[in-house]
PDB file of C-alpha atoms in Angstrom:
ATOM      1  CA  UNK A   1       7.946 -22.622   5.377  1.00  0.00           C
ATOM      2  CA  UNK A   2      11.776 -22.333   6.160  1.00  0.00           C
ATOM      3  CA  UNK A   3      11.782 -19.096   8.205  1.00  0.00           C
ATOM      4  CA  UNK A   4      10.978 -15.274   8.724  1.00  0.00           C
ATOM      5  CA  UNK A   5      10.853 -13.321   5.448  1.00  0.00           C
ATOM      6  CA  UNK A   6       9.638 -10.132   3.568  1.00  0.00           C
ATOM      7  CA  UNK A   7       7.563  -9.472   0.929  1.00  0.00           C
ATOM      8  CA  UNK A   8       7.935  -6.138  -0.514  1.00  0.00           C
ATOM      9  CA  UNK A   9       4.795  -5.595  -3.442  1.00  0.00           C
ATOM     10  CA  UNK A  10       4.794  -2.022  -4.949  1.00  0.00           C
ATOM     11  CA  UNK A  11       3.008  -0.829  -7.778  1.00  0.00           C
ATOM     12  CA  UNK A  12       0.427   2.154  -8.967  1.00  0.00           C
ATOM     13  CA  UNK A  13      -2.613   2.812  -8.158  1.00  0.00           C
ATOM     14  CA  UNK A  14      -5.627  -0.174  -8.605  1.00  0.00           C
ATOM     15  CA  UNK A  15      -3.256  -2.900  -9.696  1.00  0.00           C
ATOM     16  CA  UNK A  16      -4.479  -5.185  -6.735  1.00  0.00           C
ATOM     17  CA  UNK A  17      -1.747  -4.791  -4.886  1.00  0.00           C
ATOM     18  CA  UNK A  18      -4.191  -4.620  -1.180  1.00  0.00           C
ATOM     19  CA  UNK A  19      -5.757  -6.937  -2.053  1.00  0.00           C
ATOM     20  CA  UNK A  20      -3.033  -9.867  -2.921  1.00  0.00           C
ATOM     21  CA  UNK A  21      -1.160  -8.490  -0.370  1.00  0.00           C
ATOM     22  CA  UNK A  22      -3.895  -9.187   2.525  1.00  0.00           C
ATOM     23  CA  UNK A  23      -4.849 -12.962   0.539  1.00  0.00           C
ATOM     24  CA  UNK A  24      -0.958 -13.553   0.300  1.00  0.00           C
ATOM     25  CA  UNK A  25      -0.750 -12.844   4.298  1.00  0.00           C
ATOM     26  CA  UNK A  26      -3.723 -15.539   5.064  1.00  0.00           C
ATOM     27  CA  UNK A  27      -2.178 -17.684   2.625  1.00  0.00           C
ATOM     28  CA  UNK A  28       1.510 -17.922   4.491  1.00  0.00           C
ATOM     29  CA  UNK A  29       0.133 -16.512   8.193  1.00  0.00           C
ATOM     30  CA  UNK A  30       2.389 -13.706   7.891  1.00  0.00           C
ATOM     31  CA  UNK A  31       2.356 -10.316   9.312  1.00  0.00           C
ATOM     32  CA  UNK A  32       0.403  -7.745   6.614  1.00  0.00           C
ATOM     33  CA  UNK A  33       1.808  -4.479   6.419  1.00  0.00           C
ATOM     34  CA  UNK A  34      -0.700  -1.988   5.432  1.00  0.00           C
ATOM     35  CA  UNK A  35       1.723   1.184   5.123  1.00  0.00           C
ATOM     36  CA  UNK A  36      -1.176   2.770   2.586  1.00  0.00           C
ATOM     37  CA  UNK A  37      -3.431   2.480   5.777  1.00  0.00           C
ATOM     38  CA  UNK A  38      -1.319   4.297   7.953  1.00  0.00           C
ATOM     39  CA  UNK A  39      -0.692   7.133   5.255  1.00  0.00           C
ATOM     40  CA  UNK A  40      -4.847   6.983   5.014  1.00  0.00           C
ATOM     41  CA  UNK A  41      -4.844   7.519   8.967  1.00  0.00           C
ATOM     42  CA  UNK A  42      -2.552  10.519   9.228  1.00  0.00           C
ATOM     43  CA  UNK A  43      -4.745  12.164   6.088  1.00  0.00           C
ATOM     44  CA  UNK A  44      -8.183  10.934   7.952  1.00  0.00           C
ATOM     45  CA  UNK A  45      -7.018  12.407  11.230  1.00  0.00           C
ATOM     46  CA  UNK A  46      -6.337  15.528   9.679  1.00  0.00           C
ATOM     47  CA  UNK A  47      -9.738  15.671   8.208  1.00  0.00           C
ATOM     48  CA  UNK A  48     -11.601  14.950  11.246  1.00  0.00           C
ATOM     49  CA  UNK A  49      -9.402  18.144  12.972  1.00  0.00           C
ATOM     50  CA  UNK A  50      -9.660  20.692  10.468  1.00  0.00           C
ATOM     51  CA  UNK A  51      -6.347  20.175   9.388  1.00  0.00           C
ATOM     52  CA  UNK A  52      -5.134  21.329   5.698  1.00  0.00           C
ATOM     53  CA  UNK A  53      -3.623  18.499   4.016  1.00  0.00           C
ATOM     54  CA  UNK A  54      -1.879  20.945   2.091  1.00  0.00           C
ATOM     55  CA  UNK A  55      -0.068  22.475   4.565  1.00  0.00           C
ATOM     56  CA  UNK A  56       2.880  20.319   5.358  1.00  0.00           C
ATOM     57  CA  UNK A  57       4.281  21.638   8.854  1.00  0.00           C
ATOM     58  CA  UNK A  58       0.650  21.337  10.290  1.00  0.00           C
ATOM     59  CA  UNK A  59       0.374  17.885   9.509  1.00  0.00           C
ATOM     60  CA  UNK A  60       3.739  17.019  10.206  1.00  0.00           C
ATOM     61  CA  UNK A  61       2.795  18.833  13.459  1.00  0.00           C
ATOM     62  CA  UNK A  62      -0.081  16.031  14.703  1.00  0.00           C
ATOM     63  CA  UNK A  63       2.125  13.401  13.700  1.00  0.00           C
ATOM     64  CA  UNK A  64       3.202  12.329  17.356  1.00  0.00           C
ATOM     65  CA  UNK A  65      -0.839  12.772  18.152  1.00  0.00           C
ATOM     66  CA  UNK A  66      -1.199   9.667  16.068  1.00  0.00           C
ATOM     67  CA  UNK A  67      -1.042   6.433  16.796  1.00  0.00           C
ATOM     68  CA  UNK A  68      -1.337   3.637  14.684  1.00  0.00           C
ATOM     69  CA  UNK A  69      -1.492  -0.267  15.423  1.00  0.00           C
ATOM     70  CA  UNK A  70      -2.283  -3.085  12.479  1.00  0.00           C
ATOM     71  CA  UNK A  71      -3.686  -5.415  14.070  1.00  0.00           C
ATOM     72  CA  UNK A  72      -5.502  -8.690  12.709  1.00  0.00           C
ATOM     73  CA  UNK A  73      -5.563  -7.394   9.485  1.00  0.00           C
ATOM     74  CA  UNK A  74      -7.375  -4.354  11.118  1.00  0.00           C
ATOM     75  CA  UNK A  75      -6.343  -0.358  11.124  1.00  0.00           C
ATOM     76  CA  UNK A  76      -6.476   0.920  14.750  1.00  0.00           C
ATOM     77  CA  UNK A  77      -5.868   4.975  14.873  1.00  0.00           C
ATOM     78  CA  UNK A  78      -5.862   5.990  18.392  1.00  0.00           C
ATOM     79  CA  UNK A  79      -7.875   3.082  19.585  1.00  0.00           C
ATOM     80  CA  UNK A  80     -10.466   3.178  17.322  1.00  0.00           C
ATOM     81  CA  UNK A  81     -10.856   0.482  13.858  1.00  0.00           C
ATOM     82  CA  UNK A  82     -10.944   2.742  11.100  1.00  0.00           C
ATOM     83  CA  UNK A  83     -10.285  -0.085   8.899  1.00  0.00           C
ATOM     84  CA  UNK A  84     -13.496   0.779   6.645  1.00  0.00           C
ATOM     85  CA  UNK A  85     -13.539   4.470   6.985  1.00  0.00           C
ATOM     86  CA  UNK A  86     -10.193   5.287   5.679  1.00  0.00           C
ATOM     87  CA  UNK A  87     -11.345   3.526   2.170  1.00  0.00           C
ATOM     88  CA  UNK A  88     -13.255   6.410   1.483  1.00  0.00           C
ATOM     89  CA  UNK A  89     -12.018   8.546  -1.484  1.00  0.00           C
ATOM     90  CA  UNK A  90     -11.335  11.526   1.158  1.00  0.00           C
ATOM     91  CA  UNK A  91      -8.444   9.393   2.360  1.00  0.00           C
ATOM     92  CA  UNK A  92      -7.544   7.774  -0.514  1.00  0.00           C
ATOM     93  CA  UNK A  93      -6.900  11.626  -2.289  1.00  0.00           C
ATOM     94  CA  UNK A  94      -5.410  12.852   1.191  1.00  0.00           C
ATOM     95  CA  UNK A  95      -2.968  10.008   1.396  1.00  0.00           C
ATOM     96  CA  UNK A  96      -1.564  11.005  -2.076  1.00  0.00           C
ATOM     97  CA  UNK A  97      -0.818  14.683  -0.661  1.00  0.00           C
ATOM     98  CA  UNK A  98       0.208  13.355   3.141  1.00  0.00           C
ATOM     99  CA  UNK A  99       2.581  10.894   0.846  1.00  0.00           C
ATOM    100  CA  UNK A 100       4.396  13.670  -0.380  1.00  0.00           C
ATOM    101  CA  UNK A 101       5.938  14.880   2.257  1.00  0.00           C
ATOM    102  CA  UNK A 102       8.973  14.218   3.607  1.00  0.00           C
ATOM    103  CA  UNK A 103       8.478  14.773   7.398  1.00  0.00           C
ATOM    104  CA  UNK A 104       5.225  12.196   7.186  1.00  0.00           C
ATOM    105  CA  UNK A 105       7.372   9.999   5.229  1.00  0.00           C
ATOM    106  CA  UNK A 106      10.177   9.545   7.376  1.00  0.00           C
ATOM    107  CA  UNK A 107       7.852   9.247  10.215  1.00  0.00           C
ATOM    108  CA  UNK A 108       6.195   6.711   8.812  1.00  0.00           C
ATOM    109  CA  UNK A 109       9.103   4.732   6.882  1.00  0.00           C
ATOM    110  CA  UNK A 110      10.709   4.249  10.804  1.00  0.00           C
ATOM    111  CA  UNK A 111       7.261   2.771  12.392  1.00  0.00           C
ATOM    112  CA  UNK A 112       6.937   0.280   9.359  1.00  0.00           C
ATOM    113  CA  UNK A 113      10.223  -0.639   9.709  1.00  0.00           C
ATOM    114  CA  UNK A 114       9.972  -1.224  13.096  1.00  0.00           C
ATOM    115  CA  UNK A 115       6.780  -3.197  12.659  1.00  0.00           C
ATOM    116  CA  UNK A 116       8.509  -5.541  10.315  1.00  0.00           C
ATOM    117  CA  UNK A 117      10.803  -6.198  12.567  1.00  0.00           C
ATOM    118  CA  UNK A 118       9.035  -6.515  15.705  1.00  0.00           C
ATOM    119  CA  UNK A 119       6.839  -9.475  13.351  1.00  0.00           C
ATOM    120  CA  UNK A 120      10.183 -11.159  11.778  1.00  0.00           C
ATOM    121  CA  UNK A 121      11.087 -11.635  15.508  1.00  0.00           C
ATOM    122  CA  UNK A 122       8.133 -13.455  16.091  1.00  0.00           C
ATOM    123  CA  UNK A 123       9.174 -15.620  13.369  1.00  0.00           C
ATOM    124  CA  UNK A 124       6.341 -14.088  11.184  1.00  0.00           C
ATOM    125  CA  UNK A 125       6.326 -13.576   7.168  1.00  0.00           C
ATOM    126  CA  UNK A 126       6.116  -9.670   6.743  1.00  0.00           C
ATOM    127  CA  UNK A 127       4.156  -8.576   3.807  1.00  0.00           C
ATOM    128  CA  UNK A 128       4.297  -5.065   2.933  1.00  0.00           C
ATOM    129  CA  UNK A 129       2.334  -3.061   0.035  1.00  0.00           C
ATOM    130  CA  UNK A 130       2.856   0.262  -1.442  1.00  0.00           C
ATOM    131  CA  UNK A 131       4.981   2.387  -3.739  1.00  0.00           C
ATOM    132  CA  UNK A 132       8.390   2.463  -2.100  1.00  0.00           C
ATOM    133  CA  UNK A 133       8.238  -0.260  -0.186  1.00  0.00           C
ATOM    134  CA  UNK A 134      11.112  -2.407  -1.231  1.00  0.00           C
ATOM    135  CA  UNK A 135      13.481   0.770  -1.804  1.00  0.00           C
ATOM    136  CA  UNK A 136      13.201   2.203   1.502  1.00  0.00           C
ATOM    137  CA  UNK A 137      10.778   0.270   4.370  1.00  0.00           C
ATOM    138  CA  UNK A 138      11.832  -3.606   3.168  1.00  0.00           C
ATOM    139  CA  UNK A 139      15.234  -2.964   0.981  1.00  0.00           C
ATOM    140  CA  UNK A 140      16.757  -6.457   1.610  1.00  0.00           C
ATOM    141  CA  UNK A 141      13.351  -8.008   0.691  1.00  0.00           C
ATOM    142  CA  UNK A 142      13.609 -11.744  -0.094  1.00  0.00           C
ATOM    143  CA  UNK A 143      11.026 -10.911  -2.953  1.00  0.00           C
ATOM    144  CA  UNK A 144      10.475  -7.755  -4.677  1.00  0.00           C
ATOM    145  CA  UNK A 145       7.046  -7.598  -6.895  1.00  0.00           C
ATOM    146  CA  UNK A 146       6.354  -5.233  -8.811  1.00  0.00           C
ATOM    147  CA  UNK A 147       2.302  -5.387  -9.585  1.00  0.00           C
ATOM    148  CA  UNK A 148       1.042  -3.914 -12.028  1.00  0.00           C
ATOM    149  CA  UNK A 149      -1.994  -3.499 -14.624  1.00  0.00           C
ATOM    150  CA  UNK A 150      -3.052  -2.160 -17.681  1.00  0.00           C
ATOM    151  CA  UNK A 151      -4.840   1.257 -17.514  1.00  0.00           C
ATOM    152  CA  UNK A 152      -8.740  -0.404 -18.494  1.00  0.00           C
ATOM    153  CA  UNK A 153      -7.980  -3.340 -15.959  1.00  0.00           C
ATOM    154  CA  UNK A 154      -7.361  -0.850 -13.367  1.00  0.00           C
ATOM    155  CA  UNK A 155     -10.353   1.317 -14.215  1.00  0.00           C
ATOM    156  CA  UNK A 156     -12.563  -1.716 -13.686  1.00  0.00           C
ATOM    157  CA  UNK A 157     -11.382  -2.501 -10.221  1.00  0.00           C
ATOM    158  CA  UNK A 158     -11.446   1.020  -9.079  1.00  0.00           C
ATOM    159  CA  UNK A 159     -15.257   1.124 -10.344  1.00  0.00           C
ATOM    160  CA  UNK A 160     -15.368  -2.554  -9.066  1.00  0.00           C
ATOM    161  CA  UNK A 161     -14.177  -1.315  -5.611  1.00  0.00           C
ATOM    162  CA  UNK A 162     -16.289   1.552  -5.427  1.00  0.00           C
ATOM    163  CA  UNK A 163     -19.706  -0.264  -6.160  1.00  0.00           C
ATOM    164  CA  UNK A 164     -19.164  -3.151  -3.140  1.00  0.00           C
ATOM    165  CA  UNK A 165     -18.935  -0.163  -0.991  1.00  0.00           C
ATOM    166  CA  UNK A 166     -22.501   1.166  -2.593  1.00  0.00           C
ATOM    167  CA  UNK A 167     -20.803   4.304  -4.456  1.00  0.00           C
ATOM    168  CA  UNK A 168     -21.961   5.312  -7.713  1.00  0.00           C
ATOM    169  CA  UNK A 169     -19.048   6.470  -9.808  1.00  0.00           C
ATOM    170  CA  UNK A 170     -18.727   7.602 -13.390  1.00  0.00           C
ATOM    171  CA  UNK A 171     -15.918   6.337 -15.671  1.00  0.00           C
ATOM    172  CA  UNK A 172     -14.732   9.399 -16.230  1.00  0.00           C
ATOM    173  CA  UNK A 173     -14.243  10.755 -13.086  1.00  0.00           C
ATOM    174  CA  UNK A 174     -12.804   7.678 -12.308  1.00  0.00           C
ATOM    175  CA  UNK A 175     -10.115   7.990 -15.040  1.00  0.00           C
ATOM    176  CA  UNK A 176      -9.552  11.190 -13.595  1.00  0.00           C
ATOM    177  CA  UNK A 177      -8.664  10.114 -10.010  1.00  0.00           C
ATOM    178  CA  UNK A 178      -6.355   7.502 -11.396  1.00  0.00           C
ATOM    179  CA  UNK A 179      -4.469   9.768 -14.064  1.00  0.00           C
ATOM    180  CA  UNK A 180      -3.503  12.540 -11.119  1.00  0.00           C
ATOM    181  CA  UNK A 181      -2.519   9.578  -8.398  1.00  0.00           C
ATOM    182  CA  UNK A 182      -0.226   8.559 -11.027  1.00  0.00           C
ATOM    183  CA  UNK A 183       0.723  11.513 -11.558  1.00  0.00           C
ATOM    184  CA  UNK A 184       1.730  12.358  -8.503  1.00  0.00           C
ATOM    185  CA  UNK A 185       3.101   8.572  -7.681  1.00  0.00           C
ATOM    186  CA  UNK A 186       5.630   8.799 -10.305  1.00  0.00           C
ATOM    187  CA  UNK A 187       6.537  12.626 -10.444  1.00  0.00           C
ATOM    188  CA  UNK A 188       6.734  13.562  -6.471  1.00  0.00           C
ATOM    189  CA  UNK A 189      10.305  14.915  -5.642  1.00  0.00           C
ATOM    190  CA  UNK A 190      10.480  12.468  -2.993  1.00  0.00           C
ATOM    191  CA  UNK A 191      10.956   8.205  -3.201  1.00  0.00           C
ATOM    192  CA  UNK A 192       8.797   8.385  -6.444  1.00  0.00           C
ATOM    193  CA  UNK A 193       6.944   5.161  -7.797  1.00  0.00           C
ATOM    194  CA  UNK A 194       9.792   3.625 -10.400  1.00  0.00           C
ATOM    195  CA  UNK A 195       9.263   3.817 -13.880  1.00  0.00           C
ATOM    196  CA  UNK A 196      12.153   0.871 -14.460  1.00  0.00           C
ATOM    197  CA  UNK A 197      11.407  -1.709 -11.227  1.00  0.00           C
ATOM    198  CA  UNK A 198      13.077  -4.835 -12.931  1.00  0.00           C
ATOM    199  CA  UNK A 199      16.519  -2.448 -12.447  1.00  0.00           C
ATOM    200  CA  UNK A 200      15.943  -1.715  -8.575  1.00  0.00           C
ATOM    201  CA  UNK A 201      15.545  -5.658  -8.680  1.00  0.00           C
ATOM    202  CA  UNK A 202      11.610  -6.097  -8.717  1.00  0.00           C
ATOM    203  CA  UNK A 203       9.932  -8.964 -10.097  1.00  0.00           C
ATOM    204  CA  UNK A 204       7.491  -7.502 -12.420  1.00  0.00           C
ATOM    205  CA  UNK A 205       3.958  -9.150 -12.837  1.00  0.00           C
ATOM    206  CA  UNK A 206       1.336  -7.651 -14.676  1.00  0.00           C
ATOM    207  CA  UNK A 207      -1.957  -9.537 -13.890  1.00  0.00           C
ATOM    208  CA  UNK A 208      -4.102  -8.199 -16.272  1.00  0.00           C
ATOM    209  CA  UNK A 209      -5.621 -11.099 -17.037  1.00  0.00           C
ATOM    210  CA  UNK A 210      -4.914 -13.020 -13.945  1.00  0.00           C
ATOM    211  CA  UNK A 211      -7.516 -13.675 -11.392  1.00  0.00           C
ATOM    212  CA  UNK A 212      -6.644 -12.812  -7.924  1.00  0.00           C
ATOM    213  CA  UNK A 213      -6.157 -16.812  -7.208  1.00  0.00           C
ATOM    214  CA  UNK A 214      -3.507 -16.879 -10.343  1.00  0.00           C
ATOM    215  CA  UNK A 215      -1.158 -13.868  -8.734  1.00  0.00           C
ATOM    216  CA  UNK A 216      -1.277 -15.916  -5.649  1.00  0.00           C
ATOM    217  CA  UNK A 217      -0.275 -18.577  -7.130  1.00  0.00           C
ATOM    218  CA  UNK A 218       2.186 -17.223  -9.408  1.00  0.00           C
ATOM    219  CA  UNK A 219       3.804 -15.599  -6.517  1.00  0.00           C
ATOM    220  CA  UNK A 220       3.627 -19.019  -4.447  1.00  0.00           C
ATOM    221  CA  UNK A 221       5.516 -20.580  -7.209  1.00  0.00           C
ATOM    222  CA  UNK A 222       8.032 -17.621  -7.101  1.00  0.00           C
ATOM    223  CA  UNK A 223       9.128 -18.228  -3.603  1.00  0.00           C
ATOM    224  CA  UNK A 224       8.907 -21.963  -3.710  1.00  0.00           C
ATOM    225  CA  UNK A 225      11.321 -21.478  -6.524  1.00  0.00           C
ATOM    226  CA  UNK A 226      13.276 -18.843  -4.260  1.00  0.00           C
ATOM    227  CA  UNK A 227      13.653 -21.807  -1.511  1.00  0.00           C
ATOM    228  CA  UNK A 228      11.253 -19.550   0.533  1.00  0.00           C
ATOM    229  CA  UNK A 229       8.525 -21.715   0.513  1.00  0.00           C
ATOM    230  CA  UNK A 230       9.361 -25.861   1.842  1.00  0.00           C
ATOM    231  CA  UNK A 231       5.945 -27.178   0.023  1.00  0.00           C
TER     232      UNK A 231
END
């Protein structure tokens, strides 16, 4: 490894981009990013205080009541691992409405920024996943993917996902809760997910039929030929 760099990985809903992201950061001992986690912590504190994720200036409101550390691959909201809660669908839908806002974004665009930082310093490889993350929180990204799926693949890992956790989902309501977060990813006013990546300067990979060991490697490859990677 020659030095400090960023990995920005954006992408809808269910195309594996947690996932590769958290396997890429074991892979290169980097610093993972998990900006969808904090976005799940502002909408899960919210919950737990009768907050109405709806209403923008009250949850803009609690937003210097929460703090958020990643830590060892680990979501820490106010001192306490949520790591497995927020995975819930309460937070997954509540993140999509937080998401939206600009106050919450800003917020949260600053402390991920800062985070990457504070890890580059350290001489760590940042990587960051979500839908704007090489447009706004890593813009000078040494690598810019773009991960995406076809619509069945990502069916299958949502109902994938949803079954090691022990919940019982059906299709349909699955195709349901994947039709309005893309809705809402690629139609929101504000830093919406782009519909033409390879012209922001992404690196589009669609691993449909890629296991999670062939993105890894693919994206090895890419940085190796990048003169990121030494071996």
């Amino acid at each position: 490894m020659s030095k400090a760099f960023s990995i920005a990985i954006d992408g809808p809903v269910a195309a594996g981009k947690g996932t590769i992201a958290a396997d890429l950061t074991n892979r290169l001992s980097g610093f993972y990013s998990y900006t969808g986690g904090m976005y799940r912590s502002v909408a899960l504190f919210c919950l737990e205080k009768g907050i109405s994720l709806e209403d923008e200036e009250k949850v803009a409101g609690i937003l210097p009541q929460v703090e958020i550390e990643l830590r060892d691959g680990k979501v820490i909201l106010n001192g306490g691992d949520v790591t497995a809660r927020i995975k819930e669908a309460d937070t997954a839908r509540g993140s999509s409405l937080v998401a939206m806002y600009k106050s919450v974004r800003a917020d949260l665009i600053e402390r991920q920024k800062k985070m990457a930082e504070e890890a580059m310093d350290k001489g760590q490889v940042v990587i960051a996943d979500g839908r704007d993350i090489g447009t706004n929180v890593l813009p000078n990204a040494e690598l810019k993917i773009f991960l995406t799926a076809s619509a069945d693949v990502r069916i299958e890992r949502e109902l994938g996902r949803y079954k090691k956790h022990g919940i019982v989902k059906d299709r349909d309501e699955i195709i349901e809760e994947i039709k309005k977060r893309d809705e809402r990813d690629y139609n929101r006013d504000l830093d919406p997910l782009s519909t033409d990546p390879s012209a922001l300067g992404y690196w589009v990979l669609d691993n449909s039929s890629q296991s999670e060991g062939e993105t890894i490697s693919m994206i090895i490859e890419e940085l190796k030929m990048k003169g990121l990677l030494n071996d």
